[in-house]
Short mmCIF file of C-alpha atoms and ligand atoms in Angstrom, two decimals:
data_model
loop_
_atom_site.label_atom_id
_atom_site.label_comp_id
_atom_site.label_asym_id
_atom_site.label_seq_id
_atom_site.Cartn_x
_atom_site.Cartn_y
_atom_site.Cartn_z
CA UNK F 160 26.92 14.32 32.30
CA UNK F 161 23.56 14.15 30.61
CA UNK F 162 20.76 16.83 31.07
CA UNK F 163 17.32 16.19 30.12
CA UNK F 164 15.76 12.70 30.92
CA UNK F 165 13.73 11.53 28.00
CA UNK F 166 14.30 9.03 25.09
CA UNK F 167 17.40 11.12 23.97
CA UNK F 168 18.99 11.25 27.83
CA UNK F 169 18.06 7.89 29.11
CA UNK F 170 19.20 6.21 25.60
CA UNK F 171 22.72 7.92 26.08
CA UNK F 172 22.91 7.47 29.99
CA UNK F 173 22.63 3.61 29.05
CA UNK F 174 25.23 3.84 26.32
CA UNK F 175 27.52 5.72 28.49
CA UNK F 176 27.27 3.38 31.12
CA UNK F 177 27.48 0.39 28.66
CA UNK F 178 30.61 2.25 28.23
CA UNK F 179 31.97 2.24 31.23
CA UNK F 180 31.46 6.04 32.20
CA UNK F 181 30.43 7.32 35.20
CA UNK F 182 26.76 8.79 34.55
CA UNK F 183 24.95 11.72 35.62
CA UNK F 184 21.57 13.28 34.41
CA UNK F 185 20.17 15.91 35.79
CA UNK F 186 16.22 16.77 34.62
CA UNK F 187 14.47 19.60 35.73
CA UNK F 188 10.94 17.62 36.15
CA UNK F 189 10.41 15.88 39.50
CA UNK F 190 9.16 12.93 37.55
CA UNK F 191 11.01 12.92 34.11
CA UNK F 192 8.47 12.13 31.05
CA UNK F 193 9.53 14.85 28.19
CA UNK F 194 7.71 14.70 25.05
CA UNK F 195 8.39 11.16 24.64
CA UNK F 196 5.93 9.77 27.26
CA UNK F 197 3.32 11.97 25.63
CA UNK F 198 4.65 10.84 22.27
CA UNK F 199 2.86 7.27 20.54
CA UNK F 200 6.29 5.87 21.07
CA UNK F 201 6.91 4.74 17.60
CA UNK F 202 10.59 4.16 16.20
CA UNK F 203 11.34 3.81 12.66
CA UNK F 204 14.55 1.10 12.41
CA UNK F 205 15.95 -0.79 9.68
CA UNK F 206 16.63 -3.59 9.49
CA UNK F 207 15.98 -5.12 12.27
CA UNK F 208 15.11 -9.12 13.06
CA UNK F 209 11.42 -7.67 14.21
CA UNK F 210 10.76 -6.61 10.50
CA UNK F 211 8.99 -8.97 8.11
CA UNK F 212 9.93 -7.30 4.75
CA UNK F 213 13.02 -6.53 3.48
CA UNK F 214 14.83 -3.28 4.65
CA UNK F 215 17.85 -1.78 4.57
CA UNK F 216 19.47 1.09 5.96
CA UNK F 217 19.86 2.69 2.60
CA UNK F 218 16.22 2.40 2.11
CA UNK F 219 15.31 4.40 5.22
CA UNK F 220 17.83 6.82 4.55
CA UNK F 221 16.10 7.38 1.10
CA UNK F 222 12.76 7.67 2.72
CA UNK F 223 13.85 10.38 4.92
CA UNK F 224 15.68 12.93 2.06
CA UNK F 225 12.98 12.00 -0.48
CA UNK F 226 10.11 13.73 2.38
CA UNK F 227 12.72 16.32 3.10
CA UNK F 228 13.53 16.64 -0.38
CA UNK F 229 16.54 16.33 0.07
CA UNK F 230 17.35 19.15 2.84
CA UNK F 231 18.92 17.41 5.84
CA UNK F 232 22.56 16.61 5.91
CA UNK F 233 23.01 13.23 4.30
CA UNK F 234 26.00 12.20 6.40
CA UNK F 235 24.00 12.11 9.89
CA UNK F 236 20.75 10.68 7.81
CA UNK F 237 23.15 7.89 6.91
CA UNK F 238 24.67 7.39 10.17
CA UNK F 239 21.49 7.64 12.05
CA UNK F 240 19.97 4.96 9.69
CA UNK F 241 22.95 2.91 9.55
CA UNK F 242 22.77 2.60 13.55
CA UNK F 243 18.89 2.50 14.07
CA UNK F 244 18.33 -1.12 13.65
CA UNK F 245 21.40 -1.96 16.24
CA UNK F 246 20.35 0.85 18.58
CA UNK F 247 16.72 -1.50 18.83
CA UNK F 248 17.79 -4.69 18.79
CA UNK F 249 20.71 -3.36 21.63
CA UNK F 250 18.03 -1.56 23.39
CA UNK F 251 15.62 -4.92 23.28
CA UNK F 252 18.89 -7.84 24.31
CA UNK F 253 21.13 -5.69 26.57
CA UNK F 254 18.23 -3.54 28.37
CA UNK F 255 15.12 -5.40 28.57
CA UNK F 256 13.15 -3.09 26.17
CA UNK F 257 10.67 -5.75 24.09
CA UNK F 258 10.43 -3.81 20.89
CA UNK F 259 7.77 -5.40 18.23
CA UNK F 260 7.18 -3.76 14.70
CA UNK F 261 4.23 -1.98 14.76
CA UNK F 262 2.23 -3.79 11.77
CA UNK F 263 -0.97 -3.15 9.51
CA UNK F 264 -0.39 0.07 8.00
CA UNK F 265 2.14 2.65 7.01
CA UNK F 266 2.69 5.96 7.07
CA UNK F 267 2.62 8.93 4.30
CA UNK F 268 6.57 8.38 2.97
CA UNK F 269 7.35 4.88 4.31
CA UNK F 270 8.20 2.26 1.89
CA UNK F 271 7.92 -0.31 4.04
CA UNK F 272 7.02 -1.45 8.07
CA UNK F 273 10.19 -0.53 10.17
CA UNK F 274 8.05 1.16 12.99
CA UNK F 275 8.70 -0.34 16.53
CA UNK F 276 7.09 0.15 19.93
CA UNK F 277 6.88 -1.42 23.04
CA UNK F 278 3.83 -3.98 23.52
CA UNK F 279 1.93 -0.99 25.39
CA UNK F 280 1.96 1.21 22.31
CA UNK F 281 2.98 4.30 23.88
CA UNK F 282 5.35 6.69 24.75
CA UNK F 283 4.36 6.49 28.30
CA UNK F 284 5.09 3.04 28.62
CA UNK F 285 8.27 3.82 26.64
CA UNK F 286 9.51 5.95 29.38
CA UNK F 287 8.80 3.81 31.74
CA UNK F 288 10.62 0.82 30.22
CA UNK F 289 13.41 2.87 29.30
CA UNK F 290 13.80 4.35 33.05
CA UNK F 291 13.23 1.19 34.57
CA UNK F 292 16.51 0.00 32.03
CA UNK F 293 18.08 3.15 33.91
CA UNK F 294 17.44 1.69 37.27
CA UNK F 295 21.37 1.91 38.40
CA UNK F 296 21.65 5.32 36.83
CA UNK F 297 22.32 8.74 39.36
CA UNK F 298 19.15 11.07 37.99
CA UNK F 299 18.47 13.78 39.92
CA UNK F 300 15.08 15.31 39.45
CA UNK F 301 14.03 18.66 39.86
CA UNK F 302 17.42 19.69 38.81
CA UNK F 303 16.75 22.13 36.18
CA UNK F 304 20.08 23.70 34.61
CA UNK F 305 20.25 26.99 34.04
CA UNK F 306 23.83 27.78 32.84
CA UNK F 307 26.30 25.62 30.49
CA UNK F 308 29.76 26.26 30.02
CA UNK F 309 33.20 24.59 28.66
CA UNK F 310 33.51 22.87 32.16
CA UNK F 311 30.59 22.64 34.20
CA UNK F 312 27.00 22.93 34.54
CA UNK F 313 24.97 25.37 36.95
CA UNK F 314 21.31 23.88 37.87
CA UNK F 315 18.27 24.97 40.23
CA UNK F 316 16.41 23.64 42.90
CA UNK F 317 12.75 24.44 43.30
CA UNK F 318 13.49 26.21 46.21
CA UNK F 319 16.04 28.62 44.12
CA UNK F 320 19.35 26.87 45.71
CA UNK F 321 21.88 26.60 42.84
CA UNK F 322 24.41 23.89 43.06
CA UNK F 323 27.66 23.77 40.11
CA UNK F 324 28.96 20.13 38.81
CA UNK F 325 31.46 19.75 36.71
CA UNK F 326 31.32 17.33 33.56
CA UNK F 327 34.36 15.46 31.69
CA UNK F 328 31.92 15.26 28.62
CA UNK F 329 28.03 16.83 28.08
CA UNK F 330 25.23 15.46 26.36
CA UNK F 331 22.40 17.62 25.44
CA UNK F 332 19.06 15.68 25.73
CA UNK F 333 17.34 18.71 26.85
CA UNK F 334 14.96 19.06 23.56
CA UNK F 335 13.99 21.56 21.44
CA UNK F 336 11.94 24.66 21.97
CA UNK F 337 8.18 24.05 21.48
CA UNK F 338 7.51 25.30 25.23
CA UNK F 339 9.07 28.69 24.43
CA UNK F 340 6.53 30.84 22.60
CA UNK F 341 9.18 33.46 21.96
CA UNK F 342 11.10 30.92 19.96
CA UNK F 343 8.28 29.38 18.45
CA UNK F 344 7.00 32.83 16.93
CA UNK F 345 10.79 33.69 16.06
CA UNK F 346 11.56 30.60 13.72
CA UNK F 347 8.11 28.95 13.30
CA UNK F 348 5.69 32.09 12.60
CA UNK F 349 3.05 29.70 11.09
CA UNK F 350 2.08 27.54 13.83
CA UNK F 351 2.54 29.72 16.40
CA UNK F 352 -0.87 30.30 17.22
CA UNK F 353 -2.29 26.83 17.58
CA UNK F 354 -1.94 24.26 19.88
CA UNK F 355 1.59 23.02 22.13
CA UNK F 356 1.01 19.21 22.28
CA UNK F 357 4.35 18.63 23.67
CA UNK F 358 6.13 18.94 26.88
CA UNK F 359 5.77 22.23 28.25
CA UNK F 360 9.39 22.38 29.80
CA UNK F 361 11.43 22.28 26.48
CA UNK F 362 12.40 25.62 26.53
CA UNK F 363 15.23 25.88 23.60
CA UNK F 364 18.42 26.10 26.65
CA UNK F 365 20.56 23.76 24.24
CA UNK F 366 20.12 26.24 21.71
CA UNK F 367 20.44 29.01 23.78
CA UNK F 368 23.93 27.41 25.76
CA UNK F 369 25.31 25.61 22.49
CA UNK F 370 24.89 29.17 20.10
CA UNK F 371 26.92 30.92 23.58
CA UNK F 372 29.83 28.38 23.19
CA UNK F 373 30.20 29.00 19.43
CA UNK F 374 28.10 26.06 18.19
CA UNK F 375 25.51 26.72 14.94
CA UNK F 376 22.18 25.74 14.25
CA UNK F 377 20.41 24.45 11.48
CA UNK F 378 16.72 23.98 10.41
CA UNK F 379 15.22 26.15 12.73
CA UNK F 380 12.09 26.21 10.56
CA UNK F 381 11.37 22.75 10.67
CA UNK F 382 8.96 20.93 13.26
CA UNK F 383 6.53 18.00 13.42
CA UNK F 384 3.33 19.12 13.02
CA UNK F 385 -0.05 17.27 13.33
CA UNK F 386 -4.01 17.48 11.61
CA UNK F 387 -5.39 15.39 13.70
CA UNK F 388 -5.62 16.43 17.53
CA UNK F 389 -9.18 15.54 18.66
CA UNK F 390 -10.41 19.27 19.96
CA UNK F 391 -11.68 20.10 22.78
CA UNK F 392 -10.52 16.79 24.34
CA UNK F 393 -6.53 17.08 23.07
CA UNK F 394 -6.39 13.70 22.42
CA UNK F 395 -4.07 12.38 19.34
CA UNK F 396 -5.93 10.55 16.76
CA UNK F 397 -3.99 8.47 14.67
CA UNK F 398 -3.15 8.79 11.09
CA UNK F 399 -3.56 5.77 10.25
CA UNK F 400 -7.51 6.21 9.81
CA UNK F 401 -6.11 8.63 6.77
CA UNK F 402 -3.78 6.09 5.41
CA UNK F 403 -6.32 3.54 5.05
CA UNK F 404 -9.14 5.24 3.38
CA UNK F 405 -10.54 7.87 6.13
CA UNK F 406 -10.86 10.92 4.78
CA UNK F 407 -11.07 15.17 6.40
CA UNK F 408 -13.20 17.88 5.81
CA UNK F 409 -14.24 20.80 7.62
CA UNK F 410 -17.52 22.29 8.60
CA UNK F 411 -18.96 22.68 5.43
CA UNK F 412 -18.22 18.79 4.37
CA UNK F 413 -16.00 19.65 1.87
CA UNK F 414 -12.36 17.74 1.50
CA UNK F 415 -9.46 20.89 1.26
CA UNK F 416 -6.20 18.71 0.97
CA UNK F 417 -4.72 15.83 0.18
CA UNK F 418 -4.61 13.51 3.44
CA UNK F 419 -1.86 10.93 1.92
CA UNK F 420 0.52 13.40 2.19
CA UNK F 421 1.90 13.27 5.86
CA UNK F 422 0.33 14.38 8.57
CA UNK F 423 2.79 16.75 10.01
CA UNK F 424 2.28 19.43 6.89
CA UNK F 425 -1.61 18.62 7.52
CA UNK F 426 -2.15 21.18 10.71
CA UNK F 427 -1.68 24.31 8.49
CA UNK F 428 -4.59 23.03 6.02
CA UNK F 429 -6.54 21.97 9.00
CA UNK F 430 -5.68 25.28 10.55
CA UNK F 431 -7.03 27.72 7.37
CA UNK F 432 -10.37 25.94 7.52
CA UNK F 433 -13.37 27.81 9.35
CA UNK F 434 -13.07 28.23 12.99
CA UNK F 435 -9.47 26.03 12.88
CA UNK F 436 -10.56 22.99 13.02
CA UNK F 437 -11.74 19.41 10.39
CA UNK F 438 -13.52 16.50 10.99
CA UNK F 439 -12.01 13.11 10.05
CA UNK F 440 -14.32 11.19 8.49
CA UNK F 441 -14.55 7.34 8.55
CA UNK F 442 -16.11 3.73 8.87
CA UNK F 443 -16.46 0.55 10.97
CA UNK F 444 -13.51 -1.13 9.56
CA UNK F 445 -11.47 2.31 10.06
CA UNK F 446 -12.97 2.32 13.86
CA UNK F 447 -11.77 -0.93 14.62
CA UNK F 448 -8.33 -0.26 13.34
CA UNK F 449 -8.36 3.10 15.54
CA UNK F 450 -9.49 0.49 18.92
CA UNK F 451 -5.73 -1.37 18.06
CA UNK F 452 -4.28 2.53 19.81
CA UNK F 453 -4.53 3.20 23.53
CA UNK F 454 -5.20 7.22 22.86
CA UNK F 455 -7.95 5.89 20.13
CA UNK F 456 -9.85 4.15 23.06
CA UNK F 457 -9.47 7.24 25.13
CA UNK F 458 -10.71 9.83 22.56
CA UNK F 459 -13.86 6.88 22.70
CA UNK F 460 -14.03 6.71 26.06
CA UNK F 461 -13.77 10.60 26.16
CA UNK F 462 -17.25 11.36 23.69
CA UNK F 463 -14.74 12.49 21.03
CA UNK F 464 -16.09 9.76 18.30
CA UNK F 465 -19.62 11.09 16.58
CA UNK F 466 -21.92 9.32 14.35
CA UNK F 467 -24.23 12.74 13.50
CA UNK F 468 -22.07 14.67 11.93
CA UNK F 469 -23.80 15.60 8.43
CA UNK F 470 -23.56 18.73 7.08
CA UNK F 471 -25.16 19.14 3.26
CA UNK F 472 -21.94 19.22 1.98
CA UNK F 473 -20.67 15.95 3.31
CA UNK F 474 -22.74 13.47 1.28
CA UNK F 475 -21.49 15.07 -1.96
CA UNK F 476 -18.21 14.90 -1.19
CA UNK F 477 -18.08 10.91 0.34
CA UNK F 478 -20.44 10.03 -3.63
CA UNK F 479 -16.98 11.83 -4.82
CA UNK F 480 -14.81 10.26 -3.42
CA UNK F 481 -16.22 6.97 -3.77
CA UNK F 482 -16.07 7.89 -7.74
CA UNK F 483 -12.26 8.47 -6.93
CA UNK F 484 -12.12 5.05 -4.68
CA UNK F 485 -13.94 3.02 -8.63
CA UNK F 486 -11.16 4.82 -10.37
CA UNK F 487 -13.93 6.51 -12.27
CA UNK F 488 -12.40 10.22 -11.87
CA UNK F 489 -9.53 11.32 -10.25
CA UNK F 490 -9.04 13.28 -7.02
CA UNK F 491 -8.34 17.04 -7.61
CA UNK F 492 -5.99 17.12 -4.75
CA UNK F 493 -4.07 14.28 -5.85
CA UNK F 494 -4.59 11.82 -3.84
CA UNK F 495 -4.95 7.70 -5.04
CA UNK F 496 -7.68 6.46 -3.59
CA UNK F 497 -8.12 3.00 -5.58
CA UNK F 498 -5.99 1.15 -2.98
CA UNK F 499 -8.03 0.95 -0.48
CA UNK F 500 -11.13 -0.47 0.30
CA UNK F 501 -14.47 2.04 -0.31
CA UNK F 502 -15.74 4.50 2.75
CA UNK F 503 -18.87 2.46 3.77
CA UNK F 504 -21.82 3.59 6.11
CA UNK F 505 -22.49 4.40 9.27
CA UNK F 506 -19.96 6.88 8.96
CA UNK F 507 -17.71 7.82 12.35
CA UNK F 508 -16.17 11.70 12.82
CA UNK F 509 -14.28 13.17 15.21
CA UNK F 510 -13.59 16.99 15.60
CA UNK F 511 -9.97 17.73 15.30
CA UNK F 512 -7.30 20.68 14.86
CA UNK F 513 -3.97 21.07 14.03
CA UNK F 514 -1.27 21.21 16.73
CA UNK F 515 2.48 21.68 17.08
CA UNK F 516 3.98 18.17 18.07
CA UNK F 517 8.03 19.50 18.56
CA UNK F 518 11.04 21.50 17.02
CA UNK F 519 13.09 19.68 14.38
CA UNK F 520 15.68 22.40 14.49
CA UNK F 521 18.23 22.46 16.97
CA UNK F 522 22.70 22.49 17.34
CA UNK F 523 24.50 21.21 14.36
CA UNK F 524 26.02 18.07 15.46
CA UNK F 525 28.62 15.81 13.65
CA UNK F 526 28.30 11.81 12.36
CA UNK F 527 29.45 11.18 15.92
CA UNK F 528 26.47 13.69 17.52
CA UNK F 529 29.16 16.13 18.53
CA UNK F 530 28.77 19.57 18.62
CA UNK F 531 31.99 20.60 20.42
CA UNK F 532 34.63 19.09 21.79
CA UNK F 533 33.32 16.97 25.04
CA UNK F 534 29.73 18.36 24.07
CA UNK F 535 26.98 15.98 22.08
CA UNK F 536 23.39 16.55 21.33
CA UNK F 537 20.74 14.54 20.31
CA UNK F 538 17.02 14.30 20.17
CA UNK F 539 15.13 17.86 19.80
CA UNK F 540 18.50 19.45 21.24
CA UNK F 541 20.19 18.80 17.32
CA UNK F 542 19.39 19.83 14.16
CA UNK F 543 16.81 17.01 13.11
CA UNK F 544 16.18 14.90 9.78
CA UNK F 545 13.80 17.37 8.31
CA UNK F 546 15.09 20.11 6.79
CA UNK F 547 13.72 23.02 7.10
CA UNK F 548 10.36 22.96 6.39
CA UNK F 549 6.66 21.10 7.75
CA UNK F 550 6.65 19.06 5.13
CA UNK F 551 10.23 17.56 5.47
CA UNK F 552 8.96 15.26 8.63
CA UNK F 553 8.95 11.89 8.20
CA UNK F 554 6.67 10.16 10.71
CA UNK F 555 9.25 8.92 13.08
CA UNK F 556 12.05 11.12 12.52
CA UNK F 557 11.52 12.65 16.27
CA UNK F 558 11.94 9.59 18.41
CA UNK F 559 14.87 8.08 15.97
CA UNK F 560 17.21 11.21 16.54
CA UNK F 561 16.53 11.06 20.39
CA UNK F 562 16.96 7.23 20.65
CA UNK F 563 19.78 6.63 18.04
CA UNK F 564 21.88 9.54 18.54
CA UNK F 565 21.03 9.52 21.83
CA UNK F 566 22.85 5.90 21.90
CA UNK F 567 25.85 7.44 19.42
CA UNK F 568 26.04 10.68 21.68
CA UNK F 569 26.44 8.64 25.40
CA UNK F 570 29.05 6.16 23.73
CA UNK F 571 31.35 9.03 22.32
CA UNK F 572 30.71 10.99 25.50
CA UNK F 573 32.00 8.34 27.19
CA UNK F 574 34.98 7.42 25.05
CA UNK F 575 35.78 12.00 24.89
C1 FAD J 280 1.78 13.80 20.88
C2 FAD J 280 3.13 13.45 20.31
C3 FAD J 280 3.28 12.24 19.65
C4 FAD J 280 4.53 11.90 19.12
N1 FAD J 280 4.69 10.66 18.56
C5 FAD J 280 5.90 10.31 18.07
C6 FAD J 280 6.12 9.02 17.55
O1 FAD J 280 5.28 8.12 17.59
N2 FAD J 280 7.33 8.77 16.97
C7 FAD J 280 8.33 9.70 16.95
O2 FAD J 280 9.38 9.42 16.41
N3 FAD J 280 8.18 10.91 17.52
C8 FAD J 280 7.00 11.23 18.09
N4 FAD J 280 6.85 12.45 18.69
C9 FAD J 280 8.05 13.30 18.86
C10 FAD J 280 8.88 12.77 20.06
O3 FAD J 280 8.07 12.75 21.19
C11 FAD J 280 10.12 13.65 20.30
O4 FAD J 280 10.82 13.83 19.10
C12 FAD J 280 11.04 12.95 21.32
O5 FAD J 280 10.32 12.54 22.46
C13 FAD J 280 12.19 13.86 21.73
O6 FAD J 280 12.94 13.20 22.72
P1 FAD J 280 13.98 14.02 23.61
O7 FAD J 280 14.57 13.04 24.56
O8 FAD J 280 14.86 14.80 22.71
O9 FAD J 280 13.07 15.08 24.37
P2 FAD J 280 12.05 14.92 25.58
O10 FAD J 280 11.43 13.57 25.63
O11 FAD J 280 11.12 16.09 25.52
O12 FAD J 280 12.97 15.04 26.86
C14 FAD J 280 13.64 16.26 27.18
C15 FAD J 280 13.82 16.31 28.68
O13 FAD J 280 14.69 17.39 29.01
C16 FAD J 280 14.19 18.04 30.16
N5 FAD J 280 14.74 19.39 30.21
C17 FAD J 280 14.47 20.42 29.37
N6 FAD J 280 15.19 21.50 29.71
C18 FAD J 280 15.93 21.14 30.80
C19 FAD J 280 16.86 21.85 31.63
N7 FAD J 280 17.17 23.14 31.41
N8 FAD J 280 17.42 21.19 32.66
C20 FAD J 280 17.11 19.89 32.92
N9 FAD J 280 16.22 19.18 32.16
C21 FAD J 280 15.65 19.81 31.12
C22 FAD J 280 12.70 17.99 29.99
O14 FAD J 280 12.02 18.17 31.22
C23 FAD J 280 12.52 16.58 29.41
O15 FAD J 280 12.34 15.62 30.43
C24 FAD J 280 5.62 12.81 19.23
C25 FAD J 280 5.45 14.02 19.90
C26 FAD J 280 4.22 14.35 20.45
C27 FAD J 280 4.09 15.63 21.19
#
């Protein structure tokens, strides 16, 4: 039995079934989408035959701890690396999902391309590829479980009927616990003010059922984070217009932190500047790169993009960094700018604030995404990648543990 019906649930219903186990999941949405059809629906893999460069398992792992700095176990980094580029490739030949590598640009703490995504670009279209794989799969919607214990599983209707089913193994694929505010301002005191840009229904319950079976957690404090929410329209706008040259600042025009960093870390900067909020700063060649993403074009569509922002500050601090860009001085936040191509005029902006994206911590799990006997987790249910702090996300770390040890969680599940 699986509950929760995003990338983590669907992933391990197919592996389960792939298996040979008789699958259940039970989601408490009538329509399930989770954070991963609001997500951009890119999964870091290595190596797989969609990757130009050379990769390795070993590399990614190494990406991961060095952005964590070392704080997440190294045994499930390992094993979730080792089994990333099979869990695509699987995912692509056995269930019709047509991953490409996402090309042109990397993020803060990649060392190479080993992003993949489905020919839409986003988690919506994710979802629906991945429950359209799950075609001959029992899920019953509106199901939302309310109790969990060594044998069975208690769930809700929406008209308050309460039904029990019994389960030879569980997977938890029921996410972490951005939607609970309680939670949030428990382990994550620092965001928990701004912004929810996930899915409102992931409520902590593994936590809360796991920690009442005996199970521990780990890296409660750590959660993906994000600088660059367009505000008021809540629209994500990519990093990538960082990456490649773009630059933030806030009201005044003044830069306040170094953008190469990662962009998860960058809402609490954003957050401290006046009134909350920054304006990315960019050109043409930065806009056209921001039309290659669906929620780009939508922020466009939406009025988000501006060409008159110019406060007096801002023209002192793009002649800066263009001195920074000639290698003629060197940024005071630290950031190289000599590899990329100079900030040219017209210049673009967008308004933007700092959000949190999901939980990182969750139930200690095992190389095999066990947390008890005949109970797995994966995805924002189990302790993530990250550590325990902002800072130790790796762009991609999110959708990796809900696809790959949601794939290691269903075929254990199936075999317990
Ligand atoms: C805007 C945004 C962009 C992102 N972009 C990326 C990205 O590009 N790459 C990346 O790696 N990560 C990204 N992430 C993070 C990523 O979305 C999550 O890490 C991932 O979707 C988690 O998958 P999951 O299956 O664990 O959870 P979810 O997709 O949230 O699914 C959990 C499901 O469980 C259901 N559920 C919860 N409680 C119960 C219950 N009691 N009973 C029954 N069902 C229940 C929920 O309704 C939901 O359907 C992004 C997140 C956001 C918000």
């Amino acid at each position: 039995m699986i509950v929760g019906a995003g990338a983590c649930g669907l992933t391990a219903a197919l592996a389960a079934r792939d298996a040979g186990a008789e699958v259940l999941v039970l989601e408490r949405d009538s329509t399930p989408s989770g954070s991963t059809a609001l997500s951009s629906g890119f999964i870091p893999a290595a190596p797989t035959r969609f990757q130009r460069a050379r990769d390795s398992a070993e590399q990614m792992a190494a990406d991961i701890q060095r952005k964590n700095h070392g704080e997440a176990d190294a045994r499930i980094v390992a094993a979730v690396c080792h089994a990333s580029g099979p869990t695509i490739e699987w995912l692509t030949d056995n269930h019709g999902i047509p991953f490409q590598l996402v090309e042109g640009f990397l993020y803060p703490g990649h060392t190479v391309e080993r992003m993949h995504c489905v020919p839409e670009k986003t988690g919506a279209a994710l979802m629906a590829r991945l429950l359209a794989a799950c075609r001959e799969v029992d899920i019953l919607t509106s199901a939302q479980v309310i109790e969990v214990d060594r044998y069975k599983v208690e769930f809700q209707r929406p008209d308050g009927t309460r039904d029990e089913v019994e389960y030879g193994a569980l997977v938890l694929a029921c996410s972490g616990f951005g939607g609970n505010r309680e939670m949030v301002r428990q382990h994550l005191p620092e965001i928990a003010d701004a912004l929810y840009f996930g899915h409102a229904g992931n409520q902590g319950d593994a936590v809360r059922w796991g920690t009442a079976l005996g199970a521990r957690t780990a890296g409660m404090s750590a959660y993906q984070g994000h600088g660059s929410v367009a505000t008021p329209h809540g629209i994500l706008i990519t990093w990538a217009l960082m990456t490649e040259g773009g630059i933030q600042v806030n009201e005044r025009g003044e830069r306040f932190a170094n953008e190469h960093v990662g962009y998860s870390e960058a809402c609490l900067p954003v957050l401290r500047q006046p009134g909350g909020v920054a304006w990315c700063i960019y050109d043409e060649r930065l806009h056209q790169l921001g039309m290659t993403f669906p929620d780009y074009r939508d922020a466009a569509d939406a009025g988000a993009i501006r060409r008159d922002f110019s406060p007096a500050g801002l023209s002192r601090t793009l002649e800066a960094v263009a001195r920074y860009t000639d290698g003629k001085e060197m940024d005071p936040f630290g950031r190289d700018f000599t590899k990329k191509p100079k900030l040219e005029p017209p210049y673009y902006a967008i308004k933007v604030t700092g959000a949190l994206f999901h939980t990182q911590g969750g139930l200690v799990i095992d190389e095999r995404a066990r947390v008890l006997p005949r109970v797995f987790a994966g995805g924002g249910a189990a302790c993530g990648l990250s550590g325990n702090h902002v800072w130790g996300y790796l762009s991609g770390n999110g959708l990796l543990s809900a696809v790959v040890l949601g794939r290691i969680a269903g075929t254990e599940a199936a075999r317990a």
